[in-house]
């Protein structure tokens, strides 16, 4: 279903000429001021139409649109960490290979997300992929530095 909404965008700050934008998701050591958790400021943009890709009759291609869509049948999973790593991720990588004609696909990170998280939102254990994260609140690019394996291939 298409929806009209306002999205939250990162706003330019002069401090970015001297330091990169950042947000800390770890508990700060005692004595460090809480304002050091982030130097980000967000603002709502204009109302925009968000289209539901699932209802699109257009085929999207990597070459023309910069992304593509694909569907896959999921095998039943309990989504334990072991099943995610050893069954689900390989299935997804295989689907991406087939839908993009890639020779090789490497999954370098994954996270569980839920609309309601049982953990405090400002403290995240980046070593625990099973810690549910809330959906993103701001427009962003889902990117992480390449892993050692990904950087060598």
Coordinates of N, CA and C in Angstrom, one line a residue:
X1 N 0.8 -1.2 0.0 CA 0.0 0.0 0.0 C 0.9 1.2 0.0
X2 N 0.7 2.2 -0.9 CA 1.4 3.4 -1.0 C 1.0 4.3 0.2
X3 N 1.9 5.2 0.6 CA 1.7 6.0 1.8 C 2.3 7.3 1.7
X4 N 1.7 8.4 2.1 CA 2.2 9.7 2.2 C 2.8 9.9 3.6
X5 N 4.1 10.3 3.7 CA 4.7 10.5 5.0 C 5.8 11.5 4.9
X6 N 6.3 11.9 6.0 CA 7.5 12.8 6.1 C 8.6 11.9 6.6
X7 N 9.8 11.9 6.0 CA 10.9 11.2 6.4 C 11.9 12.0 7.1
X8 N 12.6 11.4 8.0 CA 13.6 12.2 8.9 C 15.0 12.1 8.2
X9 N 15.6 13.2 7.9 CA 16.9 13.3 7.2 C 18.0 13.9 8.1
X10 N 19.2 13.5 8.0 CA 20.3 14.0 8.7 C 20.5 15.5 8.2
X11 N 20.7 16.4 9.1 CA 21.0 17.8 8.7 C 22.5 18.1 8.9
X12 N 23.0 18.9 7.9 CA 24.4 19.2 7.9 C 24.7 20.1 9.1
X13 N 25.8 19.8 9.8 CA 26.3 20.6 10.9 C 27.7 21.0 10.6
X14 N 28.1 22.2 10.9 CA 29.4 22.7 10.6 C 30.5 21.9 11.3
X15 N 30.2 21.2 12.4 CA 31.2 20.4 13.1 C 31.6 19.2 12.2
X16 N 30.9 18.9 11.1 CA 31.2 17.8 10.2 C 32.5 18.1 9.4
X17 N 32.9 19.4 9.4 CA 34.1 19.7 8.7 C 35.3 19.3 9.5
X18 N 35.1 19.1 10.8 CA 36.2 18.7 11.7 C 36.1 17.2 12.2
X19 N 34.9 16.7 12.3 CA 34.7 15.3 12.7 C 33.5 14.7 12.0
X20 N 33.6 13.4 11.8 CA 32.6 12.6 11.1 C 31.3 12.6 11.9
X21 N 30.2 12.5 11.2 CA 28.9 12.3 12.0 C 29.0 10.9 12.7
X22 N 28.5 10.9 13.9 CA 28.6 9.6 14.7 C 27.4 9.5 15.6
X23 N 27.2 8.2 16.0 CA 26.2 7.9 17.1 C 26.8 6.7 17.8
X24 N 26.9 6.8 19.1 CA 27.4 5.8 20.0 C 26.3 4.9 20.5
X25 N 26.4 3.6 20.3 CA 25.3 2.7 20.8 C 25.8 1.8 22.0
X26 N 26.9 2.2 22.5 CA 27.5 1.5 23.7 C 27.3 2.3 24.9
X27 N 27.4 1.7 26.1 CA 27.3 2.4 27.3 C 28.6 3.2 27.4
X28 N 28.5 4.5 27.7 CA 29.6 5.4 27.9 C 30.3 5.1 29.3
X29 N 31.6 5.3 29.3 CA 32.2 5.2 30.6 C 31.7 6.3 31.6
X30 N 31.8 6.0 32.8 CA 31.3 6.9 33.8 C 32.1 8.2 33.7
X31 N 31.4 9.4 33.8 CA 32.1 10.7 33.7 C 32.1 11.3 32.3
X32 N 31.7 10.5 31.3 CA 31.7 11.0 29.9 C 30.3 11.6 29.7
X33 N 30.2 12.9 29.3 CA 28.9 13.6 29.2 C 28.0 12.9 28.1
X34 N 26.7 12.8 28.4 CA 25.8 12.2 27.6 C 25.7 12.8 26.2
X35 N 26.0 14.1 26.1 CA 25.9 14.7 24.7 C 27.0 14.2 23.8
X36 N 27.9 13.4 24.3 CA 28.9 12.8 23.5 C 28.4 11.5 22.8
X37 N 27.1 11.1 23.0 CA 26.5 9.9 22.4 C 26.3 10.1 20.9
X38 N 26.2 11.4 20.5 CA 25.9 11.6 19.1 C 26.2 13.1 18.7
X39 N 26.6 13.3 17.5 CA 26.7 14.7 16.9 C 25.7 14.8 15.8
X40 N 24.7 14.0 15.8 CA 23.7 14.0 14.7 C 22.5 14.8 15.0
X41 N 22.0 15.5 14.0 CA 20.7 16.2 14.2 C 19.8 15.9 12.9
X42 N 18.6 15.5 13.2 CA 17.7 15.1 12.1 C 16.5 16.1 12.0
X43 N 15.9 16.2 10.9 CA 14.8 17.1 10.6 C 13.9 16.4 9.6
X44 N 12.6 16.6 9.8 CA 11.6 16.0 8.9 C 11.6 16.8 7.6
X45 N 11.6 16.0 6.5 CA 11.5 16.6 5.2 C 10.1 16.9 4.8
X46 N 9.9 17.2 3.5 CA 8.6 17.5 3.0 C 7.8 16.1 2.9
X47 N 6.5 16.2 2.8 CA 5.7 15.0 2.6 C 6.1 14.4 1.3
X48 N 6.3 13.0 1.3 CA 6.7 12.3 0.2 C 5.8 11.1 0.0
X49 N 5.6 10.6 -1.3 CA 4.9 9.4 -1.6 C 5.9 8.2 -1.5
X50 N 5.6 7.3 -0.6 CA 6.4 6.1 -0.5 C 5.6 5.0 -1.2
X51 N 6.1 4.4 -2.2 CA 5.4 3.3 -3.0 C 5.8 2.0 -2.5
X52 N 4.8 1.1 -2.4 CA 4.9 -0.3 -2.0 C 5.5 -1.1 -3.2
X53 N 6.8 -1.5 -3.1 CA 7.4 -2.2 -4.2 C 6.7 -3.6 -4.5
X54 N 6.1 -4.1 -3.5 CA 5.4 -5.4 -3.6 C 4.3 -5.3 -4.6
X55 N 3.7 -4.1 -4.8 CA 2.6 -4.0 -5.7 C 3.0 -3.5 -7.1
X56 N 4.3 -3.2 -7.3 CA 4.8 -2.6 -8.5 C 4.8 -3.6 -9.7
X57 N 4.3 -3.1 -10.8 CA 4.3 -4.0 -12.0 C 5.5 -3.8 -12.9
X58 N 6.4 -2.9 -12.4 CA 7.6 -2.6 -13.2 C 8.7 -3.5 -12.7
X59 N 9.5 -4.0 -13.6 CA 10.7 -4.8 -13.3 C 11.8 -3.9 -13.1
X60 N 12.5 -4.0 -12.0 CA 13.7 -3.1 -11.7 C 14.9 -3.9 -12.0
X61 N 15.9 -3.2 -12.5 CA 17.2 -3.8 -12.8 C 18.4 -3.0 -12.2
X62 N 19.4 -3.8 -11.9 CA 20.6 -3.2 -11.3 C 21.2 -2.1 -12.2
X63 N 21.2 -2.4 -13.5 CA 21.9 -1.5 -14.4 C 21.1 -0.2 -14.6
X64 N 19.8 -0.3 -14.6 CA 18.9 0.9 -14.9 C 18.5 1.6 -13.6
X65 N 18.2 0.9 -12.5 CA 17.7 1.5 -11.3 C 18.6 1.5 -10.1
X66 N 19.7 0.7 -10.2 CA 20.6 0.6 -9.1 C 20.2 -0.4 -8.0
X67 N 19.0 -1.1 -8.3 CA 18.6 -2.2 -7.4 C 17.7 -3.1 -8.2
X68 N 17.4 -4.2 -7.6 CA 16.4 -5.1 -8.2 C 15.6 -5.8 -7.1
X69 N 14.6 -6.5 -7.5 CA 13.8 -7.2 -6.5 C 13.7 -8.7 -6.9
X70 N 13.5 -9.5 -5.9 CA 13.4 -10.9 -6.1 C 12.5 -11.5 -5.0
X71 N 11.9 -12.6 -5.3 CA 11.2 -13.3 -4.3 C 11.8 -14.7 -4.1
X72 N 11.5 -15.3 -3.0 CA 12.0 -16.6 -2.7 C 11.1 -17.3 -1.7
X73 N 11.0 -18.6 -1.8 CA 10.3 -19.4 -0.9 C 11.2 -19.7 0.3
X74 N 10.7 -19.4 1.5 CA 11.5 -19.6 2.7 C 11.2 -21.0 3.2
X75 N 12.3 -21.7 3.5 CA 12.1 -23.0 4.2 C 11.8 -22.6 5.7
X76 N 11.0 -23.5 6.3 CA 10.7 -23.2 7.7 C 11.9 -23.0 8.6
X77 N 12.0 -22.0 9.4 CA 13.1 -21.7 10.3 C 12.6 -21.3 11.6
X78 N 13.4 -21.7 12.6 CA 13.0 -21.1 14.0 C 13.8 -19.8 14.2
X79 N 14.7 -19.5 13.2 CA 15.5 -18.3 13.3 C 16.4 -18.3 14.6
X80 N 17.0 -19.4 14.9 CA 18.0 -19.4 15.9 C 19.3 -18.9 15.2
X81 N 20.2 -18.5 16.0 CA 21.5 -18.0 15.4 C 22.1 -19.0 14.5
X82 N 22.1 -20.3 14.9 CA 22.7 -21.3 14.1 C 22.0 -21.5 12.8
X83 N 20.6 -21.5 12.8 CA 19.9 -21.6 11.6 C 20.0 -20.4 10.7
X84 N 20.1 -19.3 11.2 CA 20.3 -18.1 10.4 C 21.7 -18.2 9.7
X85 N 22.7 -18.5 10.4 CA 24.1 -18.6 9.8 C 24.2 -19.7 8.8
X86 N 23.7 -20.9 9.2 CA 23.9 -22.1 8.4 C 22.9 -22.5 7.4
X87 N 21.7 -21.9 7.5 CA 20.6 -22.2 6.5 C 20.1 -21.0 5.8
X88 N 19.6 -20.0 6.6 CA 18.9 -18.9 6.0 C 19.9 -18.0 5.2
X89 N 21.0 -17.6 5.7 CA 22.0 -16.8 5.0 C 22.4 -17.5 3.7
X90 N 22.8 -18.8 3.7 CA 23.2 -19.4 2.4 C 22.0 -19.4 1.4
X91 N 20.8 -19.6 1.9 CA 19.6 -19.5 1.0 C 19.5 -18.1 0.3
X92 N 19.6 -17.1 1.2 CA 19.5 -15.7 0.7 C 20.6 -15.4 -0.3
X93 N 21.9 -15.8 0.0 CA 23.0 -15.6 -0.9 C 22.8 -16.3 -2.2
X94 N 22.2 -17.5 -2.2 CA 22.0 -18.2 -3.4 C 20.9 -17.5 -4.3
X95 N 19.9 -17.0 -3.6 CA 18.8 -16.2 -4.3 C 19.4 -14.9 -4.9
X96 N 20.3 -14.3 -4.2 CA 20.9 -13.0 -4.7 C 21.8 -13.4 -5.9
X97 N 22.6 -14.5 -5.8 CA 23.4 -14.9 -6.9 C 22.5 -15.1 -8.2
X98 N 21.4 -15.9 -8.0 CA 20.6 -16.2 -9.2 C 19.9 -14.9 -9.7
X99 N 19.4 -14.1 -8.9 CA 18.7 -12.9 -9.4 C 19.6 -11.8 -9.9
X100 N 20.9 -11.8 -9.6 CA 21.8 -10.8 -10.1 C 22.8 -11.3 -11.1
X101 N 22.8 -12.7 -11.3 CA 23.8 -13.3 -12.1 C 25.2 -13.1 -11.5
X102 N 25.3 -13.0 -10.2 CA 26.6 -12.9 -9.6 C 27.3 -14.2 -9.5
X103 N 28.7 -14.2 -9.6 CA 29.4 -15.4 -9.4 C 29.6 -15.8 -7.9
X104 N 29.6 -14.8 -7.1 CA 29.8 -15.0 -5.7 C 29.1 -13.9 -4.9
X105 N 28.5 -14.3 -3.8 CA 27.8 -13.4 -2.8 C 28.3 -13.7 -1.4
X106 N 28.7 -12.6 -0.7 CA 29.2 -12.8 0.6 C 28.4 -12.0 1.5
X107 N 27.8 -12.6 2.5 CA 27.0 -11.9 3.6 C 28.0 -11.6 4.7
X108 N 28.2 -10.3 5.0 CA 29.1 -9.9 6.0 C 28.5 -9.5 7.3
X109 N 27.2 -9.3 7.3 CA 26.5 -8.9 8.6 C 25.1 -9.2 8.5
X110 N 24.4 -9.4 9.6 CA 23.0 -9.5 9.6 C 22.5 -9.1 11.0
X111 N 21.3 -8.7 11.1 CA 20.7 -8.3 12.4 C 19.2 -8.7 12.4
X112 N 18.8 -9.0 13.6 CA 17.3 -9.3 13.9 C 16.7 -7.9 14.1
X113 N 15.5 -7.7 13.6 CA 14.8 -6.4 13.9 C 13.4 -6.8 14.3
X114 N 12.8 -6.0 15.2 CA 11.5 -6.2 15.6 C 10.9 -4.8 15.8
X115 N 9.6 -4.7 15.6 CA 8.9 -3.4 15.8 C 8.9 -3.0 17.3
X116 N 9.0 -3.9 18.2 CA 9.1 -3.6 19.6 C 10.4 -4.3 20.1
X117 N 11.3 -3.6 20.6 CA 12.6 -4.2 21.1 C 12.6 -4.3 22.6
X118 N 13.0 -5.5 23.1 CA 13.0 -5.7 24.6 C 14.2 -5.1 25.2
X119 N 15.1 -4.5 24.4 CA 16.3 -3.9 25.0 C 16.3 -2.4 24.9
X120 N 17.0 -1.8 25.8 CA 17.1 -0.3 25.8 C 17.7 0.2 24.4
X121 N 17.0 1.1 23.8 CA 17.4 1.4 22.4 C 18.7 2.1 22.3
X122 N 19.3 2.7 23.3 CA 20.5 3.5 23.2 C 21.7 2.6 23.5
X123 N 21.6 1.4 23.9 CA 22.7 0.5 24.2 C 22.6 -0.8 23.3
X124 N 23.5 -1.0 22.4 CA 23.4 -2.1 21.5 C 24.7 -2.9 21.6
X125 N 24.6 -4.2 21.8 CA 25.8 -5.1 21.8 C 26.0 -5.5 20.3
X126 N 27.0 -4.8 19.7 CA 27.3 -5.1 18.3 C 27.8 -6.5 18.0
X127 N 28.2 -7.2 19.1 CA 28.7 -8.6 18.9 C 27.5 -9.6 19.0
X128 N 26.3 -9.1 19.3 CA 25.2 -10.0 19.5 C 24.1 -9.8 18.4
X129 N 24.2 -10.5 17.3 CA 23.3 -10.3 16.2 C 21.9 -10.7 16.5
X130 N 21.7 -11.4 17.6 CA 20.3 -11.9 18.0 C 19.7 -10.8 18.9
X131 N 20.4 -9.8 19.2 CA 19.7 -8.7 20.0 C 18.8 -7.9 19.0
X132 N 17.5 -8.0 19.3 CA 16.6 -7.3 18.3 C 16.8 -5.8 18.3
X133 N 16.8 -5.3 17.1 CA 16.9 -3.8 16.9 C 15.6 -3.3 16.4
X134 N 15.3 -2.1 16.8 CA 14.1 -1.4 16.3 C 14.3 -1.1 14.8
X135 N 13.3 -0.9 14.0 CA 13.4 -0.5 12.6 C 14.1 0.9 12.6
X136 N 14.8 1.3 11.6 CA 15.4 2.6 11.5 C 14.4 3.7 11.5
X137 N 14.8 4.8 12.2 CA 13.9 5.9 12.4 C 14.2 7.0 11.4
X138 N 15.4 6.9 10.7 CA 15.8 8.0 9.8 C 16.2 7.4 8.5
X139 N 16.2 8.2 7.4 CA 16.7 7.8 6.1 C 18.2 7.4 6.3
X140 N 18.6 6.3 5.8 CA 20.0 5.9 6.0 C 20.4 5.0 4.9
X141 N 21.7 4.7 4.8 CA 22.3 3.7 3.9 C 22.7 2.6 4.8
X142 N 22.2 1.4 4.6 CA 22.6 0.2 5.4 C 24.0 -0.2 4.9
X143 N 25.1 0.3 5.5 CA 26.4 0.0 5.2 C 27.3 -0.3 6.4
X144 N 28.2 -1.1 6.2 CA 29.2 -1.4 7.3 C 30.6 -1.5 6.6
X145 N 31.6 -1.3 7.4 CA 33.0 -1.5 6.8 C 33.1 -2.9 6.3
X146 N 33.8 -3.2 5.2 CA 34.0 -4.6 4.8 C 34.7 -5.4 5.8
X147 N 34.3 -6.7 5.9 CA 35.0 -7.6 6.7 C 36.3 -8.0 6.1
X148 N 37.2 -8.7 6.8 CA 38.4 -9.1 6.3 C 38.2 -10.0 5.1
X149 N 37.2 -11.0 5.2 CA 36.9 -11.9 4.1 C 36.4 -11.1 2.9
X150 N 35.5 -10.2 3.1 CA 34.9 -9.4 2.0 C 35.9 -8.5 1.3
X151 N 36.8 -8.0 2.1 CA 37.8 -7.0 1.5 C 38.9 -7.7 0.7
X152 N 39.0 -9.1 0.8 CA 40.0 -9.8 0.0 C 39.4 -10.5 -1.2
X153 N 38.2 -10.2 -1.5 CA 37.6 -10.9 -2.7 C 37.0 -10.0 -3.7

